[in-house]
Every structure is written in structure tokens, then in C-alpha cells.
């Protein structure tokens, strides 16, 4: 496997993944490690970190897409950045296999490794799901979702009454966790604004459906709050289908199953299917020599060092945090006693991991365990609508919405991005949501290709051709 001479030969801390954990670890270590003669290398297929809690607002037109991401080049000037994927880690030999965006795979040696590859969307083998559905884990998905929803409204406005128009105006979200609830309510708010400006579509034609396999939504909040959220959504015309799962999504028709008795729960046409039914640890961790727990996450100690399977030994030089790690939660988390995979844990673990790895490698400071008591949960459901439970205090409506924006505005990395997001919120408050779709993002060259393609010349009319021949004959006679 070829080497890459372009990369540094200094002692390397390899950060696998440039998401929330990877960004903060690299940001907090880059200058310190450089001063000690080392280098922090971040490998990620994308040149930016995505603040995923903002994806519903990006899809709903409340936040500009580029403001919800953080550039690695801008904020990691002293780190070594590699656009590519780590496909395997051989920690016994301190080597990782990197597949760049272009070119041949190569091996990268390191001194310490930070596993921060995050999570990916968890799906099931449902017929048609891969072809019909879209997730909400990336900024690209959020933008595509927003454009499709708005495009469907415009298209439906010119269709006659019937199944095709109904399918265009039906929007389905599968998954009743935070992501699904925030997404469907933000989209409903946006669609309501778009319909008000389109006289050919009536609000009572719009159908939003939430499909959740469990008997309740949002396990992060109290059951009382969850019931209030269901009632709130239904008051907005959103159909909430609990104990219901998606069985098929073929040929534009969704088929549902009643989970209580496994019987059919009906079928209907829908052009838009959003899948937010959970996440799982990035499957690349299976190509490492680290121990994994039943959920597929890396076994990690409370001090964020990777451990062996029975947690009796520390793996020297290996660290993990965020969604890809199974970090013990002494304050109570998942049933197995590990931290829930969410942004709140990721950001706090990342900052501690940077301190711990610096203390362990360079002897500055002490390695400390991760302890964080969950302060609560906040969720936004569109402008002035939300639910929250902060330090035991329950909130709903406008106050919860403000708590949601306040928390995530503070949690957004870097002051530059905070300012851009807050500026966008101010603009949205003054002028309303941006409901302008952008077409042809998947085929941006279509207009140019159409213009550059030679067009056939229009055929001359038969009469014009005869007249032209007569004139030619007269000219010929005059010349003679």
C-alpha cells in the first residue's frame, strides 16, 4: 500500500471523524500538540462539521444551510486535514487505512488515535425504503428535503384533483424521537407559510403523518409532556400514528402495519418519506481491533480511554467519545449504564477528551473521569412552539421554544457560526421563513447542457421553399 509523502512525519494524534467530537478535540489540541513537535490529523470525508440539532430548522427554512456547518479549514488552521475515510484501524501496529476522496488508499501511522466517527442512520430492510426515503443526518439531506417539500407544493398546485395531487401533498415522517418530531413540526410550519402564498392550494389538502412503532413519542421527556406534544401536533392537523410501522414503500404507495396485532394499518400514496427512526454507531468500527459492546459501540472507560471487552484493561494510546463510544454514565443513561448518544454528551466528552489526552501524553494536568448529569431536554416545533424540561422544570410553548434556541445557540461551535445563526434567526423573525426552493441541485449542469446541445434547425415550410425556388429561378433568368 503506497505512502503519501505530502503528510507530516511528526508524532501524530489521529482523529477519525470531524464531527462534533473530532472538531472540538482537534480545535483544543492543535496548538498545544504543535508546540510539542507533534501534529493533530483529522480524517473525514467532509471538509466541515455539521451541527445536527439544527437540521430540522434548515429543512424548515429557518436557518441557512451553510450556517449550520463549521469549516475545518477555517477553524483548524494548525491541524492536518485529510478529506477521506478511515476504513480500518490496526491499533496493535498503530496504523490506519485511509481512502482519500480521489486516489489510492494509503496507510497512516500514528501515536494516539481518537475514534470519533459518530453515528449513521439506522434502517431496516423495508421494500422500497432505499429508493423512496430520505434521512436527516446530513446538511445535504436537510436542503434536499426542504426543496422537495416546496417543489411538491408548487407541482401539486397545477395538478387536477385526484391521487397524484394527494400524493404530492402528503408528507410522511417515520420515527417519533426528537429528530422526527422537530422535523415534522418545522416542515408543517413551513408548508403552512408556503400554502398561504399559493392561491391554488388549500391548507386542508395538506396531509402530514407521523409513524411511530412504539406506543409513545420522545422518550427523553416525561410521559405527560409526550402526550401534550401529540395533542399539540394533532391540533395542527398532523396525524400521529402510534404503534404503527412502515411495511412497504414501493411505487409511490406506503403500506403500514399495526404493531399491536401485526395487521395492516392501511396504505396511501405519498411522494415524500422522511426516515428518522434511530441511529447506530458508524459501522467502520467493525474494521478495527477494538472491543465492541452489543450496540456496536467501542468499549470505552469513564476517562474516555478505550478498554478491552470486560473493561479490565486500558488500550494504550486509544481514545473514543460521542455516538461511537460506550462511555459509562454514572448519573443514569441507557439501561446498560452507558451514555445516551446525543449532542449534549458529545460536546462535553470532546472537551474532556482533549484535556485527558494532553495530560496523558504530555504530562500537563491530570486524567479525569467523565461525569455529567443530564440537565434536561429541549425541542422546537416551529416559531414560538416547543417543549422542554430543564433542571426538572417543565416548559411548553413559547418559553420552551426560547429555551431551545438559547441552548442550541450557545452549543453551536465557534463564535463566528453562532453569529451567523443568530443573524439568520433575526432575519427570519423580521421577514418570515424563506420558502424559496432551489431546483436542479442534483443536476446543476442541466441548464448549461441544454444550452450547449445543438438544436435541430426548424424545417422550412413547403410554400416558403417553393417561393424560394421561384425567386432563385428568376434571378438566374435575369443573369442569363
Coordinates of C-alpha atoms in Angstrom, one line a residue:
X1 CA 0.0 0.0 0.0
X2 CA 1.6 3.3 -1.1
X3 CA 2.6 6.0 1.4
X4 CA 1.7 9.7 1.0
X5 CA 4.8 11.9 1.2
X6 CA 2.6 15.0 1.4
X7 CA 1.6 14.3 5.0
X8 CA 3.6 15.2 8.1
X9 CA 6.1 12.7 9.6
X10 CA 5.7 14.3 13.1
X11 CA 4.3 12.2 16.0
X12 CA 0.6 12.1 15.2
X13 CA -2.7 12.2 17.1
X14 CA -5.1 10.7 14.5
X15 CA -8.7 11.9 14.9
X16 CA -11.1 9.6 13.0
X17 CA -14.0 11.8 12.1
X18 CA -14.5 15.5 12.0
X19 CA -17.9 15.8 13.6
X20 CA -18.7 17.4 17.0
X21 CA -16.1 15.3 18.9
X22 CA -13.5 15.4 16.2
X23 CA -13.8 19.2 15.7
X24 CA -13.5 20.0 19.4
X25 CA -10.7 17.6 20.1
X26 CA -8.7 18.9 17.2
X27 CA -9.5 22.5 18.0
X28 CA -8.5 22.2 21.6
X29 CA -5.3 20.3 20.9
X30 CA -3.9 21.6 17.6
X31 CA -1.7 24.4 19.0
X32 CA -0.6 22.5 22.1
X33 CA 0.4 19.4 20.3
X34 CA 2.2 21.5 17.6
X35 CA 4.2 23.2 20.4
X36 CA 5.4 19.8 21.5
X37 CA 6.5 18.9 18.0
X38 CA 3.5 16.8 17.1
X39 CA 0.6 17.1 14.8
X40 CA -3.2 16.6 15.0
X41 CA -4.5 14.9 11.9
X42 CA -8.3 14.9 11.2
X43 CA -9.6 12.5 8.6
X44 CA -13.2 13.0 7.4
X45 CA -15.0 12.6 4.1
X46 CA -16.4 16.1 4.5
X47 CA -14.5 19.4 5.0
X48 CA -16.9 20.5 7.7
X49 CA -18.7 19.6 10.9
X50 CA -22.5 19.6 10.9
X51 CA -24.4 20.7 13.9
X52 CA -27.2 18.1 13.6
X53 CA -29.7 19.6 16.1
X54 CA -30.2 22.4 13.6
X55 CA -31.1 20.2 10.7
X56 CA -34.9 20.4 11.3
X57 CA -34.6 24.2 11.1
X58 CA -32.5 24.0 8.0
X59 CA -35.2 21.8 6.4
X60 CA -37.8 24.2 7.6
X61 CA -36.2 27.3 6.1
X62 CA -35.3 28.9 9.5
X63 CA -31.5 28.6 9.2
X64 CA -29.3 29.0 6.2
X65 CA -27.7 25.6 5.4
X66 CA -24.0 26.8 5.4
X67 CA -24.5 28.5 8.8
X68 CA -25.3 25.1 10.4
X69 CA -21.8 23.7 9.4
X70 CA -18.3 24.6 10.7
X71 CA -15.4 24.7 8.2
X72 CA -12.4 22.6 9.2
X73 CA -10.0 24.7 7.2
X74 CA -11.2 27.9 8.8
X75 CA -11.2 26.7 12.4
X76 CA -8.4 24.1 12.4
X77 CA -5.5 26.0 10.9
X78 CA -2.8 24.2 12.9
X79 CA -4.2 20.7 12.3
X80 CA -3.5 18.4 9.3
X81 CA -6.7 17.8 7.4
X82 CA -7.3 14.8 5.1
X83 CA -10.5 14.5 3.1
X84 CA -11.2 10.8 3.0
X85 CA -12.4 7.9 5.0
X86 CA -10.6 5.7 7.6
X87 CA -11.7 2.2 6.6
X88 CA -9.7 0.2 9.0
X89 CA -7.6 0.7 12.2
X90 CA -4.8 -1.7 13.2
X91 CA -4.1 -0.3 16.6
X92 CA -1.7 -3.1 17.5
X93 CA 0.6 -1.7 14.8
X94 CA -0.6 1.9 15.2
X95 CA -1.7 2.1 11.5
X96 CA -5.0 3.2 9.8
X97 CA -6.1 2.7 6.3
X98 CA -7.3 5.9 4.6
X99 CA -9.3 6.1 1.4
X100 CA -9.0 9.6 0.0
X101 CA -11.6 11.4 -2.0
X102 CA -9.5 10.6 -5.1
X103 CA -6.5 8.4 -5.5
X104 CA -5.3 5.1 -4.0
X105 CA -5.8 4.1 -0.3
X106 CA -2.8 4.5 1.9
X107 CA -1.6 3.7 5.4
X108 CA -1.3 6.4 8.1
X109 CA 0.8 5.8 11.1
X110 CA 0.0 7.4 14.5
X111 CA 1.0 7.7 18.1
X112 CA -2.5 8.1 19.5
X113 CA -5.9 7.6 17.9
X114 CA -9.2 9.3 18.8
X115 CA -12.2 7.3 17.5
X116 CA -14.9 10.0 16.7
X117 CA -16.6 8.6 13.7
X118 CA -20.1 9.3 15.1
X119 CA -23.3 7.6 14.1
X120 CA -25.2 6.8 10.9
X121 CA -28.9 6.4 10.1
X122 CA -30.2 3.0 11.2
X123 CA -32.5 1.5 8.7
X124 CA -34.4 -1.8 8.2
X125 CA -34.9 -4.0 5.1
X126 CA -38.2 -2.5 4.2
X127 CA -39.1 -2.9 0.5
X128 CA -38.7 0.4 -1.4
X129 CA -37.3 2.4 1.6
X130 CA -33.9 2.9 0.0
X131 CA -35.4 4.2 -3.2
X132 CA -38.2 6.3 -1.7
X133 CA -36.9 7.6 1.6
X134 CA -34.5 10.3 2.8
X135 CA -32.8 10.7 6.1
X136 CA -31.9 13.7 8.2
X137 CA -28.3 13.2 9.3
X138 CA -26.6 15.5 6.9
X139 CA -26.9 19.1 5.7
X140 CA -27.4 17.8 2.2
X141 CA -30.4 15.8 3.2
X142 CA -31.9 18.8 5.0
X143 CA -31.5 21.0 2.0
X144 CA -32.9 18.3 -0.4
X145 CA -35.8 17.7 1.9
X146 CA -36.7 21.4 2.1
X147 CA -36.5 21.8 -1.7
X148 CA -38.6 18.7 -2.4
X149 CA -41.4 19.6 0.0
X150 CA -41.6 23.1 -1.5
X151 CA -41.4 21.7 -5.0
X152 CA -44.2 19.2 -4.4
X153 CA -46.5 22.1 -3.3
X154 CA -45.7 24.0 -6.5
X155 CA -46.2 21.0 -8.6
X156 CA -49.4 19.9 -6.9
X157 CA -50.8 23.4 -7.4
X158 CA -51.1 22.7 -11.1
X159 CA -52.4 19.2 -10.9
X160 CA -56.1 18.3 -11.0
X161 CA -57.9 16.8 -8.0
X162 CA -57.0 13.1 -7.7
X163 CA -54.5 10.6 -6.4
X164 CA -51.5 12.3 -8.0
X165 CA -52.3 15.6 -6.3
X166 CA -53.0 13.9 -3.0
X167 CA -49.7 12.1 -3.0
X168 CA -47.8 15.3 -3.8
X169 CA -49.3 17.0 -0.8
X170 CA -48.8 14.1 1.6
X171 CA -45.6 14.2 3.8
X172 CA -44.7 11.3 6.0
X173 CA -42.1 11.1 8.8
X174 CA -41.2 7.7 10.3
X175 CA -39.7 8.0 13.8
X176 CA -41.1 9.7 16.9
X177 CA -37.8 10.7 18.6
X178 CA -36.5 14.3 18.8
X179 CA -35.4 14.4 15.2
X180 CA -38.7 13.2 13.8
X181 CA -40.9 15.4 15.9
X182 CA -38.8 18.6 15.3
X183 CA -38.6 17.8 11.6
X184 CA -42.3 17.2 11.0
X185 CA -43.4 20.3 13.0
X186 CA -40.8 22.6 11.3
X187 CA -41.9 21.3 7.9
X188 CA -45.5 21.8 8.8
X189 CA -44.9 25.4 9.8
X190 CA -43.0 26.0 6.6
X191 CA -45.7 24.4 4.4
X192 CA -48.4 26.4 6.1
X193 CA -46.5 29.6 5.2
X194 CA -46.0 28.4 1.6
X195 CA -49.7 27.5 1.2
X196 CA -50.7 31.0 2.3
X197 CA -48.8 32.4 -0.7
X198 CA -50.2 29.9 -3.2
X199 CA -53.8 30.5 -4.1
X200 CA -54.1 27.2 -6.0
X201 CA -53.5 25.0 -2.8
X202 CA -55.7 24.9 0.3
X203 CA -54.4 24.1 3.8
X204 CA -57.0 21.4 4.2
X205 CA -55.4 19.5 1.3
X206 CA -52.1 19.1 3.2
X207 CA -51.5 15.8 5.0
X208 CA -48.7 15.3 7.5
X209 CA -48.4 11.8 9.0
X210 CA -46.0 10.7 11.8
X211 CA -45.4 7.0 12.0
X212 CA -44.0 5.6 15.3
X213 CA -43.6 1.9 16.1
X214 CA -43.7 2.5 19.9
X215 CA -46.7 3.4 22.0
X216 CA -45.3 6.9 22.8
X217 CA -43.0 9.5 21.4
X218 CA -40.0 11.4 22.7
X219 CA -38.7 9.1 25.5
X220 CA -36.4 11.9 26.6
X221 CA -39.3 13.9 28.1
X222 CA -42.0 12.9 30.6
X223 CA -45.0 10.9 29.5
X224 CA -47.2 13.9 30.4
X225 CA -45.1 16.1 28.1
X226 CA -45.1 13.5 25.3
X227 CA -48.9 13.3 25.5
X228 CA -49.1 17.1 25.3
X229 CA -46.8 17.0 22.2
X230 CA -49.1 14.5 20.5
X231 CA -52.2 16.7 21.3
X232 CA -50.3 19.7 20.0
X233 CA -49.4 18.1 16.7
X234 CA -52.9 16.8 16.2
X235 CA -54.2 20.3 16.8
X236 CA -52.1 21.4 13.8
X237 CA -53.6 18.7 11.6
X238 CA -50.6 16.3 11.9
X239 CA -51.8 12.7 12.0
X240 CA -49.9 10.8 14.7
X241 CA -49.9 7.0 14.2
X242 CA -48.5 5.3 17.3
X243 CA -47.9 1.5 17.5
X244 CA -47.5 1.7 13.7
X245 CA -44.6 0.8 11.4
X246 CA -43.8 1.1 7.8
X247 CA -44.2 -2.2 5.9
X248 CA -43.5 -1.1 2.3
X249 CA -42.7 2.0 0.2
X250 CA -43.0 0.8 -3.4
X251 CA -44.3 2.6 -6.4
X252 CA -45.2 5.7 -4.5
X253 CA -47.5 3.8 -2.1
X254 CA -46.8 3.4 1.6
X255 CA -48.2 0.4 3.4
X256 CA -48.4 0.5 7.2
X257 CA -48.6 -2.3 9.8
X258 CA -50.4 -2.1 13.2
X259 CA -47.7 -3.3 15.7
X260 CA -50.3 -4.4 18.3
X261 CA -51.6 -7.3 16.2
X262 CA -49.3 -7.1 13.1
X263 CA -52.3 -6.5 10.9
X264 CA -52.5 -4.0 8.0
X265 CA -52.9 -0.4 9.1
X266 CA -53.8 0.8 5.6
X267 CA -52.0 2.2 2.6
X268 CA -51.9 5.6 0.7
X269 CA -49.9 7.5 -1.8
X270 CA -47.1 9.8 -0.7
X271 CA -44.2 11.4 -2.6
X272 CA -42.2 12.5 0.5
X273 CA -40.9 10.0 3.0
X274 CA -38.6 11.1 5.8
X275 CA -36.9 8.4 7.9
X276 CA -35.7 9.4 11.4
X277 CA -36.2 6.0 13.1
X278 CA -32.9 5.9 15.0
X279 CA -29.1 5.9 14.6
X280 CA -26.3 3.4 15.1
X281 CA -22.6 3.6 15.6
X282 CA -20.6 4.1 12.4
X283 CA -20.1 0.6 11.0
X284 CA -16.4 1.4 10.3
X285 CA -15.6 0.5 13.9
X286 CA -16.1 -3.2 12.9
X287 CA -12.9 -2.9 10.9
X288 CA -10.8 -2.1 14.0
X289 CA -9.2 -4.3 16.6
X290 CA -11.1 -2.5 19.4
X291 CA -13.7 -4.3 21.5
X292 CA -17.3 -3.6 20.7
X293 CA -20.4 -3.9 23.0
X294 CA -23.8 -5.3 21.9
X295 CA -24.9 -2.0 20.4
X296 CA -21.9 -1.9 18.1
X297 CA -20.1 0.9 20.0
X298 CA -16.5 0.9 21.2
X299 CA -16.0 -0.2 24.8
X300 CA -14.8 3.0 26.5
X301 CA -13.8 3.8 30.1
X302 CA -15.1 6.7 32.1
X303 CA -11.9 8.6 31.4
X304 CA -12.6 8.1 27.6
X305 CA -9.8 5.7 27.1
X306 CA -10.7 2.6 25.0
X307 CA -10.8 -0.6 27.0
X308 CA -10.9 -4.3 26.5
X309 CA -14.2 -6.2 26.3
X310 CA -14.6 -6.8 30.1
X311 CA -13.3 -3.3 31.0
X312 CA -10.3 -4.7 33.0
X313 CA -7.5 -3.2 30.9
X314 CA -6.9 0.1 29.1
X315 CA -5.8 0.1 25.5
X316 CA -2.8 2.4 25.5
X317 CA -2.9 5.3 23.0
X318 CA -6.6 4.8 22.1
X319 CA -9.5 7.1 22.9
X320 CA -13.1 7.4 22.0
X321 CA -16.1 9.7 22.6
X322 CA -19.5 10.6 21.2
X323 CA -22.0 8.3 19.4
X324 CA -19.4 5.8 18.5
X325 CA -18.4 5.1 22.1
X326 CA -20.0 3.3 25.1
X327 CA -18.9 5.6 27.9
X328 CA -20.2 4.7 31.4
X329 CA -22.8 7.1 32.7
X330 CA -22.7 7.2 36.5
X331 CA -25.7 9.6 36.6
X332 CA -28.0 7.2 34.7
X333 CA -28.3 6.8 31.0
X334 CA -29.2 3.8 28.8
X335 CA -30.4 0.6 30.5
X336 CA -26.9 -0.8 30.2
X337 CA -25.4 2.2 32.2
X338 CA -23.8 4.0 29.2
X339 CA -24.3 7.5 27.9
X340 CA -27.1 8.2 25.5
X341 CA -25.8 9.1 22.1
X342 CA -26.7 12.8 21.8
X343 CA -25.1 16.1 21.2
X344 CA -25.1 17.1 24.8
X345 CA -22.8 14.2 25.8
X346 CA -20.7 14.6 22.6
X347 CA -19.6 18.2 23.2
X348 CA -18.8 17.7 26.9
X349 CA -16.9 14.4 26.2
X350 CA -14.9 16.1 23.4
X351 CA -13.7 18.9 25.6
X352 CA -12.7 16.5 28.4
X353 CA -11.1 14.1 26.0
X354 CA -8.8 16.8 24.7
X355 CA -7.7 17.6 28.2
X356 CA -7.2 13.9 29.1
X357 CA -5.2 13.0 26.1
X358 CA -3.0 16.1 26.6
X359 CA -2.5 15.2 30.2
X360 CA -1.7 11.6 29.5
X361 CA 0.6 12.2 26.5
X362 CA 2.5 15.3 27.7
X363 CA 2.0 15.2 31.5
X364 CA 0.2 18.5 31.7
X365 CA -2.8 18.2 34.0
X366 CA -4.5 15.0 35.2
X367 CA -6.7 12.4 33.5
X368 CA -10.2 12.8 35.0
X369 CA -13.4 10.7 34.6
X370 CA -16.4 11.9 32.6
X371 CA -19.3 12.8 34.8
X372 CA -22.2 14.8 33.5
X373 CA -25.7 15.0 34.9
X374 CA -28.3 15.5 32.1
X375 CA -29.7 18.9 32.6
X376 CA -32.8 18.1 30.6
X377 CA -34.1 18.3 27.0
X378 CA -35.4 21.0 24.7
X379 CA -37.2 20.7 21.4
X380 CA -38.6 23.3 19.0
X381 CA -41.7 22.8 16.9
X382 CA -41.7 25.9 14.8
X383 CA -41.8 29.5 15.7
X384 CA -42.9 30.1 19.3
X385 CA -43.7 26.4 19.8
X386 CA -41.8 23.8 21.7
X387 CA -41.4 21.6 24.8
X388 CA -38.6 21.4 27.3
X389 CA -37.6 20.0 30.7
X390 CA -34.7 21.9 32.1
X391 CA -33.3 21.0 35.6
X392 CA -36.7 19.5 36.5
X393 CA -38.7 22.5 35.3
X394 CA -41.3 21.6 32.6
X395 CA -42.0 24.1 29.8
X396 CA -44.1 24.3 26.7
X397 CA -45.0 26.8 24.0
X398 CA -43.1 30.0 23.5
X399 CA -40.9 29.7 26.7
X400 CA -39.7 26.2 25.7
X401 CA -39.0 27.5 22.2
X402 CA -36.8 30.2 23.6
X403 CA -35.0 27.7 25.8
X404 CA -34.5 25.5 22.7
X405 CA -33.0 28.3 20.8
X406 CA -31.0 29.6 23.7
X407 CA -29.4 26.3 24.4
X408 CA -28.5 25.4 20.8
X409 CA -27.4 28.9 20.0
X410 CA -24.8 28.6 22.8
X411 CA -23.9 25.0 21.9
X412 CA -23.2 25.8 18.2
X413 CA -19.4 25.7 17.8
X414 CA -17.4 28.9 17.3
X415 CA -18.5 32.5 17.8
X416 CA -18.5 33.0 14.0
X417 CA -21.1 30.4 13.4
X418 CA -23.1 31.5 16.5
X419 CA -23.3 35.0 15.0
X420 CA -24.4 33.7 11.6
X421 CA -27.1 31.5 13.0
X422 CA -28.4 34.3 15.3
X423 CA -28.3 36.7 12.4
X424 CA -30.4 34.3 10.4
X425 CA -32.9 33.9 13.2
X426 CA -33.3 37.7 13.4
X427 CA -33.8 37.9 9.6
X428 CA -36.4 35.1 9.8
X429 CA -38.2 36.8 12.7
X430 CA -38.4 40.1 10.6
X431 CA -39.2 38.7 7.2
X432 CA -40.5 35.2 8.0
X433 CA -39.3 31.9 6.8
X434 CA -37.6 31.6 3.4
X435 CA -39.9 29.4 1.3
X436 CA -38.0 29.7 -2.0
X437 CA -36.9 26.2 -3.3
X438 CA -33.7 25.8 -5.3
X439 CA -34.1 23.3 -8.1
X440 CA -31.6 21.1 -10.0
X441 CA -29.1 20.8 -7.2
X442 CA -28.6 17.2 -8.1
X443 CA -28.0 18.1 -11.7
X444 CA -26.6 21.7 -11.7
X445 CA -25.3 21.4 -15.2
X446 CA -28.7 20.7 -16.8
X447 CA -29.2 24.3 -17.9
X448 CA -25.8 24.5 -19.5
X449 CA -26.0 21.1 -21.1
X450 CA -29.4 22.2 -22.6
X451 CA -27.9 25.4 -23.9
X452 CA -24.8 23.7 -25.3
X453 CA -26.6 20.9 -27.1
X454 CA -27.1 21.6 -30.8
X455 CA -30.7 22.1 -31.7
X456 CA -32.2 20.7 -35.0
X457 CA -32.9 23.5 -37.4
X458 CA -36.7 24.1 -38.0
X459 CA -37.9 22.6 -41.3
X460 CA -38.8 25.2 -43.9
X461 CA -42.5 25.4 -44.8
X462 CA -43.3 23.8 -48.1
X463 CA -44.8 27.1 -49.5
X464 CA -41.7 29.1 -48.4
X465 CA -39.5 26.5 -50.0
X466 CA -41.4 26.8 -53.4
X467 CA -41.3 30.6 -53.2
X468 CA -37.6 30.5 -52.6
X469 CA -37.0 28.2 -55.6
X470 CA -39.1 30.6 -57.8
X471 CA -37.0 33.6 -56.7
X472 CA -33.8 31.7 -57.4
X473 CA -35.1 30.8 -60.9
X474 CA -36.0 34.5 -61.6
X475 CA -32.5 35.6 -60.5
X476 CA -30.9 33.0 -62.7
X477 CA -33.0 34.2 -65.7
X478 CA -32.1 37.8 -65.2
X479 CA -28.4 36.9 -65.0
X480 CA -28.7 35.0 -68.3

